[in-house]
PDB file of C-alpha atoms in Angstrom:
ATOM      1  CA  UNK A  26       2.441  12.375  22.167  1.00 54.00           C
ATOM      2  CA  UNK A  27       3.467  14.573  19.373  1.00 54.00           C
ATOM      3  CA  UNK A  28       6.776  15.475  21.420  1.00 65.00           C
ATOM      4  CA  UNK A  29       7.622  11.817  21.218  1.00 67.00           C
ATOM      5  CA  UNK A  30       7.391  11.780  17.135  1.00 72.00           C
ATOM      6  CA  UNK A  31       8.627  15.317  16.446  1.00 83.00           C
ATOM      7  CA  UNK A  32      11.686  13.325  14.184  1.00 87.00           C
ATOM      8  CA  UNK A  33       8.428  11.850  11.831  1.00 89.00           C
ATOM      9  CA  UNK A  34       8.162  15.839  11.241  1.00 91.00           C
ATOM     10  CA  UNK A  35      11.789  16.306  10.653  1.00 93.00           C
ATOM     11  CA  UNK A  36      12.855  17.273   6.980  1.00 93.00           C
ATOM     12  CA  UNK A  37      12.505  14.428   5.028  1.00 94.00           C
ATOM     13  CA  UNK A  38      15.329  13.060   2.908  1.00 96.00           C
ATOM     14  CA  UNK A  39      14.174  12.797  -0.696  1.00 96.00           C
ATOM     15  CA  UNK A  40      14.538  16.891  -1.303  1.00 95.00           C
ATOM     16  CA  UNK A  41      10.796  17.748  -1.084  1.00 96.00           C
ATOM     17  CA  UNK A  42       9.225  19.465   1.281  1.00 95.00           C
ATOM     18  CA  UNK A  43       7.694  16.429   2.493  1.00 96.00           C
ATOM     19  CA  UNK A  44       7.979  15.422   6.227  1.00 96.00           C
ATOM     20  CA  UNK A  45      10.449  12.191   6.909  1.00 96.00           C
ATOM     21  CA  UNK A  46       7.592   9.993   7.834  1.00 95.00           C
ATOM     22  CA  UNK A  47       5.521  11.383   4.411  1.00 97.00           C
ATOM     23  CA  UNK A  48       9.283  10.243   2.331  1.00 97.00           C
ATOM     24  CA  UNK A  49       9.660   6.984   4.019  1.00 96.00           C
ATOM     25  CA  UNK A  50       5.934   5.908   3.379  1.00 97.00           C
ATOM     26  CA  UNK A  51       6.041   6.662   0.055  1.00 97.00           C
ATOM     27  CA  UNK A  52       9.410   5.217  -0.951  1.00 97.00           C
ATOM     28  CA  UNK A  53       7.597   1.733   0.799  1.00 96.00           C
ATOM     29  CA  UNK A  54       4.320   2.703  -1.665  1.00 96.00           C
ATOM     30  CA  UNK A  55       6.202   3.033  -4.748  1.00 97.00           C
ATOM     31  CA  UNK A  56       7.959  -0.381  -4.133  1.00 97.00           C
ATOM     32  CA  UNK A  57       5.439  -2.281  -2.598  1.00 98.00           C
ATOM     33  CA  UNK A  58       4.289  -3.043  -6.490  1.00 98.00           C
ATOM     34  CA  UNK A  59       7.704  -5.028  -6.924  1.00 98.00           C
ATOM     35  CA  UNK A  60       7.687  -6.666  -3.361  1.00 97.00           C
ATOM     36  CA  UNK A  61       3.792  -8.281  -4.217  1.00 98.00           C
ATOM     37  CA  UNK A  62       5.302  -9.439  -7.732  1.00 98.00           C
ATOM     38  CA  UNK A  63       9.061 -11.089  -6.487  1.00 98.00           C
ATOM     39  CA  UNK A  64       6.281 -12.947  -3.728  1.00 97.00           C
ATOM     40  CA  UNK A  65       4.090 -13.855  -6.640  1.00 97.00           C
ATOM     41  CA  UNK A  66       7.078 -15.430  -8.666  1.00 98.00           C
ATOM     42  CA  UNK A  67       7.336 -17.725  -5.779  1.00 98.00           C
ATOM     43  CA  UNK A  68       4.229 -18.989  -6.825  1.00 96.00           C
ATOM     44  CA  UNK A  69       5.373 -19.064 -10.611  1.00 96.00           C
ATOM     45  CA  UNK A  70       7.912 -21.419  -9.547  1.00 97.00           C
ATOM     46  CA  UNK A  71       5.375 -23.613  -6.988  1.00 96.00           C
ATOM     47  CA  UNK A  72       7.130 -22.461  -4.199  1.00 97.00           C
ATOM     48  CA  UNK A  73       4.125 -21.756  -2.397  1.00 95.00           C
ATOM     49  CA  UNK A  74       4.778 -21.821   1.149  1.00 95.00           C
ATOM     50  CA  UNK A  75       7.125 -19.356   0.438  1.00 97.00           C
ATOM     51  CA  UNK A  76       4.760 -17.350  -1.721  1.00 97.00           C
ATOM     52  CA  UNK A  77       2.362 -17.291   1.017  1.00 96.00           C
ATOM     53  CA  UNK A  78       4.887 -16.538   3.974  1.00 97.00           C
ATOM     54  CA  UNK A  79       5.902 -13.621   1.647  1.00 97.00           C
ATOM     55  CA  UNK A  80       2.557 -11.963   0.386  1.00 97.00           C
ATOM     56  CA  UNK A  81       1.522 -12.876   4.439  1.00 97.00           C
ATOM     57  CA  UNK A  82       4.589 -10.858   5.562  1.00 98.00           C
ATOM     58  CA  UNK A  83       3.824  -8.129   3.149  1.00 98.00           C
ATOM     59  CA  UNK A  84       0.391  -7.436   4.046  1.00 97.00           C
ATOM     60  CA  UNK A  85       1.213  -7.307   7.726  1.00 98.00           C
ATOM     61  CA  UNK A  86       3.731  -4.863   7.311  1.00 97.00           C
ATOM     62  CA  UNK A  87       1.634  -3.042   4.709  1.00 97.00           C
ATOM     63  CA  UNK A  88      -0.964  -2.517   7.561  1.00 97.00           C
ATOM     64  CA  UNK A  89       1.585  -0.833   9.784  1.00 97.00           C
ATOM     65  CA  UNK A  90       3.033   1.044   7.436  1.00 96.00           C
ATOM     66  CA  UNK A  91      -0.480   2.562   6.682  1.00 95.00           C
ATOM     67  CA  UNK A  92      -1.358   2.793  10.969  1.00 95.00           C
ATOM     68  CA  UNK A  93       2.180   4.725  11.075  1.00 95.00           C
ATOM     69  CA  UNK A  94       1.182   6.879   7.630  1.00 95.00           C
ATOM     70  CA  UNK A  95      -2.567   7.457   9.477  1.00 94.00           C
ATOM     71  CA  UNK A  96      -0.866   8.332  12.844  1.00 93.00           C
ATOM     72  CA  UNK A  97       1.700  11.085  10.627  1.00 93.00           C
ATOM     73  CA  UNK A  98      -1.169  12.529   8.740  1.00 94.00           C
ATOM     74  CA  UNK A  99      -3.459  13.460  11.900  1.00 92.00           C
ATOM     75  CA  UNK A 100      -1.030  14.497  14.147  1.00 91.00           C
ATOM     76  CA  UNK A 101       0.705  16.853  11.281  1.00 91.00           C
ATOM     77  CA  UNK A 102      -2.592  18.088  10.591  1.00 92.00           C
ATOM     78  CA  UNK A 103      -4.030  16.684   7.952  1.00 92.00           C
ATOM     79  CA  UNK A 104      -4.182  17.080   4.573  1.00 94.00           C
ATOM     80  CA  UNK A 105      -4.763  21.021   4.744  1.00 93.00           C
ATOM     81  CA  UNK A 106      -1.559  21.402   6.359  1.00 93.00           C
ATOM     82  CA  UNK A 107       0.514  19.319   3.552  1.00 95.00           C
ATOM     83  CA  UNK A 108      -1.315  21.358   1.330  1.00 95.00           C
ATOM     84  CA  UNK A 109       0.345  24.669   2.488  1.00 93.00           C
ATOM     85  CA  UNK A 110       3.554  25.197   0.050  1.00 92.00           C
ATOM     86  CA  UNK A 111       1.862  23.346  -2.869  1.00 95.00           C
ATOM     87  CA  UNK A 112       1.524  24.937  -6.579  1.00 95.00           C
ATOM     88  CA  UNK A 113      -1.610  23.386  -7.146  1.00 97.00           C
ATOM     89  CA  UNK A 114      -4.767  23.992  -6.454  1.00 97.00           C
ATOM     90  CA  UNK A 115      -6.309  22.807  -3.678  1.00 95.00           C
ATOM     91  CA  UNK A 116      -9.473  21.277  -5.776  1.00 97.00           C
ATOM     92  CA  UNK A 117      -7.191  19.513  -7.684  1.00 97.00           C
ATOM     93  CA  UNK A 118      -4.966  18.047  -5.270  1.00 97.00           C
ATOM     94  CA  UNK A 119      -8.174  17.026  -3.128  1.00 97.00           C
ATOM     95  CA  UNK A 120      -9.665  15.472  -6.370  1.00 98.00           C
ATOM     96  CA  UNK A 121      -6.078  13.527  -6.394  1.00 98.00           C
ATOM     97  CA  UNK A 122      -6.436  12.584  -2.877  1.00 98.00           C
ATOM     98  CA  UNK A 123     -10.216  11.415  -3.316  1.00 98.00           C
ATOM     99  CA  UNK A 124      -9.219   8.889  -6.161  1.00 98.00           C
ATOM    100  CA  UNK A 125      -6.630   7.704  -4.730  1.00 98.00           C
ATOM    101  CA  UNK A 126      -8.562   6.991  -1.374  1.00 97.00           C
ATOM    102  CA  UNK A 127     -10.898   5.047  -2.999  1.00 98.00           C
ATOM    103  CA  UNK A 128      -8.407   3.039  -5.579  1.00 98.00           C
ATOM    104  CA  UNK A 129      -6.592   2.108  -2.155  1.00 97.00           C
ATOM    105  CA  UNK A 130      -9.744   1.260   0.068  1.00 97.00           C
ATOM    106  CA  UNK A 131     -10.839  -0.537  -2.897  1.00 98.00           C
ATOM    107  CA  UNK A 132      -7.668  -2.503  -3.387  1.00 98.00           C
ATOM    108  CA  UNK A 133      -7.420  -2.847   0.590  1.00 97.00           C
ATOM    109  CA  UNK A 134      -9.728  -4.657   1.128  1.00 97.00           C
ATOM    110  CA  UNK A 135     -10.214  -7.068  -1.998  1.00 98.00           C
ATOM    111  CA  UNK A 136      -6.595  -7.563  -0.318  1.00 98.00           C
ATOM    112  CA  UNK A 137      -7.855  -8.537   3.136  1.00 98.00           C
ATOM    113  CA  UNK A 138     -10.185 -10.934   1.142  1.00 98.00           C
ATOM    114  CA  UNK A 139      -7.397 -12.362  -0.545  1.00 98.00           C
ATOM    115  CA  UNK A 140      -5.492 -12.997   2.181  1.00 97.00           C
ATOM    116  CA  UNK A 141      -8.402 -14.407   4.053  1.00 97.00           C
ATOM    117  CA  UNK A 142      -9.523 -16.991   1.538  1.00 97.00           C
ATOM    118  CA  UNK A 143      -6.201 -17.749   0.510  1.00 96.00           C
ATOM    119  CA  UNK A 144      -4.794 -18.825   3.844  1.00 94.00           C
ATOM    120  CA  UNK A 145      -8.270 -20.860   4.474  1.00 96.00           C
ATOM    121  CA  UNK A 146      -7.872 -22.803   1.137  1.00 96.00           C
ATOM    122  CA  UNK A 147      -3.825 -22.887   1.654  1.00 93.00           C
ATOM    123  CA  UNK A 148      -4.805 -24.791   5.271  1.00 93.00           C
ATOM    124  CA  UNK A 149      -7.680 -26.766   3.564  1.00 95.00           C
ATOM    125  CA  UNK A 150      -5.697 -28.171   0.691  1.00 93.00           C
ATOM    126  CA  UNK A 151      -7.789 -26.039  -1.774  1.00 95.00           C
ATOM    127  CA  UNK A 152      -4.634 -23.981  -2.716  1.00 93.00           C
ATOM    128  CA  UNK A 153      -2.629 -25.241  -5.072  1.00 92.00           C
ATOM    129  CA  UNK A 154      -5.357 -27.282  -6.645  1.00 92.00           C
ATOM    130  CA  UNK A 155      -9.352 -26.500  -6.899  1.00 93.00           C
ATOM    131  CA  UNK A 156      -9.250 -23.117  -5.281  1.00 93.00           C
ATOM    132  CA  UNK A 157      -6.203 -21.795  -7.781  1.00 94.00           C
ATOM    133  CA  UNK A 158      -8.220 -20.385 -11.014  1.00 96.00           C
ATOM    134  CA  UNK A 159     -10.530 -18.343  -8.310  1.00 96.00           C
ATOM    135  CA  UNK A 160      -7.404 -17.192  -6.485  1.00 97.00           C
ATOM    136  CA  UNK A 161      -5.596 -16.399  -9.359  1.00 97.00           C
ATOM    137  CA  UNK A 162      -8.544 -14.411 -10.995  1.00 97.00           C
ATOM    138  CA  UNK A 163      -8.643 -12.445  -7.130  1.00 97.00           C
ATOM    139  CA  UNK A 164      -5.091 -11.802  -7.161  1.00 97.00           C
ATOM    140  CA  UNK A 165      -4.517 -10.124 -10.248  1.00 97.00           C
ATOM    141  CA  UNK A 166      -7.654  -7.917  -9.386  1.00 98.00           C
ATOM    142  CA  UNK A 167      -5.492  -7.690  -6.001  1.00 98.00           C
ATOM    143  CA  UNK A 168      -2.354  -6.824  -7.303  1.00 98.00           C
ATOM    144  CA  UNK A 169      -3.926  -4.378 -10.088  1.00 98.00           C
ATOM    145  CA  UNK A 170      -5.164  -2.203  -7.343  1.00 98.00           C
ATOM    146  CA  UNK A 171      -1.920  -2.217  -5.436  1.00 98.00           C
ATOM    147  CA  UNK A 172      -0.117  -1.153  -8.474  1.00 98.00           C
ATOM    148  CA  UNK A 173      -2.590   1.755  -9.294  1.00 98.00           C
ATOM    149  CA  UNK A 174      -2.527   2.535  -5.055  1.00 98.00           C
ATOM    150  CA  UNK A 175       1.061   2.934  -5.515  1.00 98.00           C
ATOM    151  CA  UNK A 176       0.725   5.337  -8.878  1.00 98.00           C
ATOM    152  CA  UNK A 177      -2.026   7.536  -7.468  1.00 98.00           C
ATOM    153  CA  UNK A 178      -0.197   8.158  -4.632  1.00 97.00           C
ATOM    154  CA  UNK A 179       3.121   8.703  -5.377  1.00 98.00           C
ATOM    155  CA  UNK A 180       0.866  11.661  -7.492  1.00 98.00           C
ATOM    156  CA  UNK A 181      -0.214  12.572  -4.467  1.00 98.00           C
ATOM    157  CA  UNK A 182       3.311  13.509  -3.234  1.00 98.00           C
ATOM    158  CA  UNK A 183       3.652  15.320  -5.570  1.00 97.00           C
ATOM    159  CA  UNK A 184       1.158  17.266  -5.894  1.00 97.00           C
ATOM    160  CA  UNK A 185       1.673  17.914  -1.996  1.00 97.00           C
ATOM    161  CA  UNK A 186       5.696  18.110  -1.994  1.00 97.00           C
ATOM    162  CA  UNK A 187       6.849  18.990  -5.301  1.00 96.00           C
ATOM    163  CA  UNK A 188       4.473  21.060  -7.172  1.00 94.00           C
TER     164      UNK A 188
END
């Protein structure tokens, strides 16, 4: 299987010494803040089939994105292999990589309940109307963690690729 993917091992394109598949994921991360928001302003503007199609669409292809990340990261070896080449210290970088596991776990899967209880109320006529202070309230908790997903680990490229 690895034969098949040797070009997610190729040099990747940002300069680091990060993998292509380790460059593309992370470009997706650090944008993936934005994307939520410009599907939230949908909402702003009560477009919210839209809003939903989008934020829908989003998580979908945020849960591929992470299968293809996961599928990179065990068959390169893992994170002791990234780790070879980096400046810092491997308790610090693993410290890093612990945070930022549990910020995006965390913010995972308040995002699966979000998306869950949103489409339910969306189909039951809860959303916009009763439901919308509760989803609201969820979504900014939602979004929050996305945001601090994408900060912790664009720090973990770094640490990995840069330093």
């Amino acid at each position: 299987m690895k034969e098949s993917m040797n070009y997610m091992f190729e040099a990747g394109f940002l300069g680091t010494r990060a993998p292509f598949f380790m460059d593309v994921v992370t470009l997706i991360v650090a944008g993936l803040p934005l994307l939520v928001y410009i599907g939230i302003l949908f909402a702003r503007k009560k477009s919210y089939k839209i809003h939903a199609l989008i934020q829908n669409v989003i998580f979908v292809a945020s849960v591929i994105i992470i299968g293809y990340f996961e599928l990179g990261v065990r068959v390169g070896g893992g994170f002791k292999a990234f780790m070879i080449g980096s400046g810092v210290s491997h308790t610090y970088a693993s410290v890093v990589l612990g945070l930022h596991i549990i910020i995006a776990t965390v913010a995972f899967f308040y995002w699966i309940w979000l998306i869950m209880r949103a489409d339910v109320e969306f189909f039951k006529k809860l959303l916009p109307g009763r439901a919308s202070r509760a989803h609201k309230a969820l979504a900014m908790k939602t979004f929050v963690g996305i945001v601090l997903t994408s900060f912790s680990g664009i720090w973990v490229y770094l640490l990995l690729f840069v330093y």
